[in-house]
PDB file of C-alpha atoms in Angstrom:
ATOM      1  CA  UNK A  35     101.095  74.387  53.967  1.00 42.00           C
ATOM      2  CA  UNK A  36     102.614  77.205  52.495  1.00 40.00           C
ATOM      3  CA  UNK A  37     105.118  80.066  53.424  1.00 41.00           C
ATOM      4  CA  UNK A  38     103.041  82.294  54.021  1.00 43.00           C
ATOM      5  CA  UNK A  39     101.149  80.235  56.180  1.00 41.00           C
ATOM      6  CA  UNK A  40     103.988  78.811  58.397  1.00 39.00           C
ATOM      7  CA  UNK A  41     104.759  82.920  58.489  1.00 41.00           C
ATOM      8  CA  UNK A  42     101.771  83.352  60.539  1.00 43.00           C
ATOM      9  CA  UNK A  43     102.336  81.147  62.935  1.00 42.00           C
ATOM     10  CA  UNK A  44     105.160  81.107  63.601  1.00 42.00           C
ATOM     11  CA  UNK A  45     104.729  85.118  64.151  1.00 45.00           C
ATOM     12  CA  UNK A  46     101.755  84.037  65.992  1.00 48.00           C
ATOM     13  CA  UNK A  47     103.642  81.938  68.269  1.00 54.00           C
ATOM     14  CA  UNK A  48     106.292  84.603  68.576  1.00 71.00           C
ATOM     15  CA  UNK A  49     104.018  87.690  68.919  1.00 89.00           C
ATOM     16  CA  UNK A  50     102.638  84.698  72.288  1.00 89.00           C
ATOM     17  CA  UNK A  51     105.694  84.958  73.351  1.00 91.00           C
ATOM     18  CA  UNK A  52     106.482  88.780  74.031  1.00 94.00           C
ATOM     19  CA  UNK A  53     103.143  89.546  75.561  1.00 94.00           C
ATOM     20  CA  UNK A  54     104.053  86.334  78.142  1.00 95.00           C
ATOM     21  CA  UNK A  55     107.273  87.617  78.795  1.00 95.00           C
ATOM     22  CA  UNK A  56     106.609  91.528  78.699  1.00 94.00           C
ATOM     23  CA  UNK A  57     103.435  90.648  80.885  1.00 95.00           C
ATOM     24  CA  UNK A  58     105.736  88.229  83.526  1.00 95.00           C
ATOM     25  CA  UNK A  59     108.544  91.002  83.249  1.00 94.00           C
ATOM     26  CA  UNK A  60     106.485  93.291  84.923  1.00 93.00           C
ATOM     27  CA  UNK A  61     105.096  90.936  86.914  1.00 95.00           C
ATOM     28  CA  UNK A  62     108.609  89.961  88.019  1.00 95.00           C
ATOM     29  CA  UNK A  63     110.255  93.540  89.026  1.00 93.00           C
ATOM     30  CA  UNK A  64     106.939  94.770  91.330  1.00 92.00           C
ATOM     31  CA  UNK A  65     107.926  91.830  93.023  1.00 92.00           C
ATOM     32  CA  UNK A  66     111.478  92.560  93.700  1.00 90.00           C
ATOM     33  CA  UNK A  67     111.074  96.124  93.236  1.00 90.00           C
ATOM     34  CA  UNK A  68     113.238  96.481  90.322  1.00 87.00           C
ATOM     35  CA  UNK A  69     113.963  99.743  88.817  1.00 81.00           C
ATOM     36  CA  UNK A  70     114.950  98.340  85.449  1.00 78.00           C
ATOM     37  CA  UNK A  71     112.902  95.768  84.271  1.00 72.00           C
ATOM     38  CA  UNK A  72     115.618  95.003  81.545  1.00 77.00           C
ATOM     39  CA  UNK A  73     117.331  92.940  84.016  1.00 89.00           C
ATOM     40  CA  UNK A  74     115.049  89.968  83.394  1.00 94.00           C
ATOM     41  CA  UNK A  75     115.257  88.697  80.410  1.00 95.00           C
ATOM     42  CA  UNK A  76     113.902  85.448  78.970  1.00 95.00           C
ATOM     43  CA  UNK A  77     117.608  83.117  80.249  1.00 96.00           C
ATOM     44  CA  UNK A  78     117.568  85.370  83.788  1.00 96.00           C
ATOM     45  CA  UNK A  79     117.446  82.113  86.007  1.00 96.00           C
ATOM     46  CA  UNK A  80     115.657  82.751  88.769  1.00 95.00           C
ATOM     47  CA  UNK A  81     117.646  81.862  91.728  1.00 94.00           C
ATOM     48  CA  UNK A  82     121.426  82.515  89.961  1.00 94.00           C
ATOM     49  CA  UNK A  83     120.191  85.497  87.931  1.00 94.00           C
ATOM     50  CA  UNK A  84     117.491  87.537  89.882  1.00 94.00           C
ATOM     51  CA  UNK A  85     117.985  85.862  92.965  1.00 93.00           C
ATOM     52  CA  UNK A  86     114.591  84.936  93.802  1.00 93.00           C
ATOM     53  CA  UNK A  87     114.709  82.999  97.352  1.00 92.00           C
ATOM     54  CA  UNK A  88     112.185  80.328  98.135  1.00 90.00           C
ATOM     55  CA  UNK A  89     109.602  82.708  99.607  1.00 93.00           C
ATOM     56  CA  UNK A  90     109.831  85.132  96.674  1.00 93.00           C
ATOM     57  CA  UNK A  91     109.778  82.158  94.641  1.00 93.00           C
ATOM     58  CA  UNK A  92     105.744  81.300  96.228  1.00 94.00           C
ATOM     59  CA  UNK A  93     104.820  84.971  96.080  1.00 95.00           C
ATOM     60  CA  UNK A  94     106.279  84.780  92.359  1.00 96.00           C
ATOM     61  CA  UNK A  95     104.501  81.681  91.889  1.00 96.00           C
ATOM     62  CA  UNK A  96     101.438  82.561  93.253  1.00 97.00           C
ATOM     63  CA  UNK A  97     100.666  85.543  91.218  1.00 96.00           C
ATOM     64  CA  UNK A  98     101.632  83.962  87.958  1.00 96.00           C
ATOM     65  CA  UNK A  99      98.933  82.045  88.919  1.00 96.00           C
ATOM     66  CA  UNK A 100      96.308  85.063  89.581  1.00 96.00           C
ATOM     67  CA  UNK A 101      97.771  86.736  86.188  1.00 95.00           C
ATOM     68  CA  UNK A 102      97.789  83.472  83.932  1.00 95.00           C
ATOM     69  CA  UNK A 103      94.370  82.018  85.699  1.00 94.00           C
ATOM     70  CA  UNK A 104      96.715  79.253  85.978  1.00 96.00           C
ATOM     71  CA  UNK A 105      97.196  76.482  88.556  1.00 96.00           C
ATOM     72  CA  UNK A 106     100.974  75.160  88.297  1.00 96.00           C
ATOM     73  CA  UNK A 107     101.356  72.582  91.470  1.00 96.00           C
ATOM     74  CA  UNK A 108     104.552  72.060  93.855  1.00 94.00           C
ATOM     75  CA  UNK A 109     105.486  69.977  91.415  1.00 95.00           C
ATOM     76  CA  UNK A 110     105.908  72.084  88.574  1.00 95.00           C
ATOM     77  CA  UNK A 111     107.100  75.027  90.398  1.00 95.00           C
ATOM     78  CA  UNK A 112     109.807  73.054  91.339  1.00 94.00           C
ATOM     79  CA  UNK A 113     110.270  72.670  87.544  1.00 95.00           C
ATOM     80  CA  UNK A 114     110.435  76.627  86.774  1.00 96.00           C
ATOM     81  CA  UNK A 115     114.180  77.545  87.075  1.00 96.00           C
ATOM     82  CA  UNK A 116     113.963  80.085  83.877  1.00 97.00           C
ATOM     83  CA  UNK A 117     111.803  82.792  82.991  1.00 97.00           C
ATOM     84  CA  UNK A 118     111.206  80.609  79.879  1.00 97.00           C
ATOM     85  CA  UNK A 119     110.624  77.896  81.282  1.00 97.00           C
ATOM     86  CA  UNK A 120     107.715  80.316  82.939  1.00 97.00           C
ATOM     87  CA  UNK A 121     106.490  81.722  79.011  1.00 96.00           C
ATOM     88  CA  UNK A 122     106.435  78.097  77.626  1.00 96.00           C
ATOM     89  CA  UNK A 123     104.011  76.576  80.798  1.00 97.00           C
ATOM     90  CA  UNK A 124     102.050  78.862  80.675  1.00 96.00           C
ATOM     91  CA  UNK A 125     101.708  78.821  76.767  1.00 94.00           C
ATOM     92  CA  UNK A 126     100.982  75.458  77.872  1.00 93.00           C
ATOM     93  CA  UNK A 127      98.548  75.481  80.371  1.00 92.00           C
ATOM     94  CA  UNK A 128      97.554  78.856  81.057  1.00 82.00           C
ATOM     95  CA  UNK A 129      95.246  81.860  80.136  1.00 74.00           C
ATOM     96  CA  UNK A 130      96.574  85.067  77.460  1.00 72.00           C
ATOM     97  CA  UNK A 131      93.823  86.565  76.703  1.00 66.00           C
TER      98      UNK A 131
END
């Protein structure tokens, strides 16, 4: 593999992460009625930073499942602590097209 090939793979991965992040920010901002989606960062913790309670989290999981055509069971949902956790989960399990 040459540098150009590695760069294409890296760029592709970043753009996928960015796409998921932007879609996820929109979902969170709409659900929490945020005026400024810049509050949502990749390292934002759902409980501590975004103040998402258990009911909001259930609704968020349902929205993520719908948006990315992925199933998130209770065990997986309990492991999703940050926005980046969701991005990683969706990359592995979801439909990002």
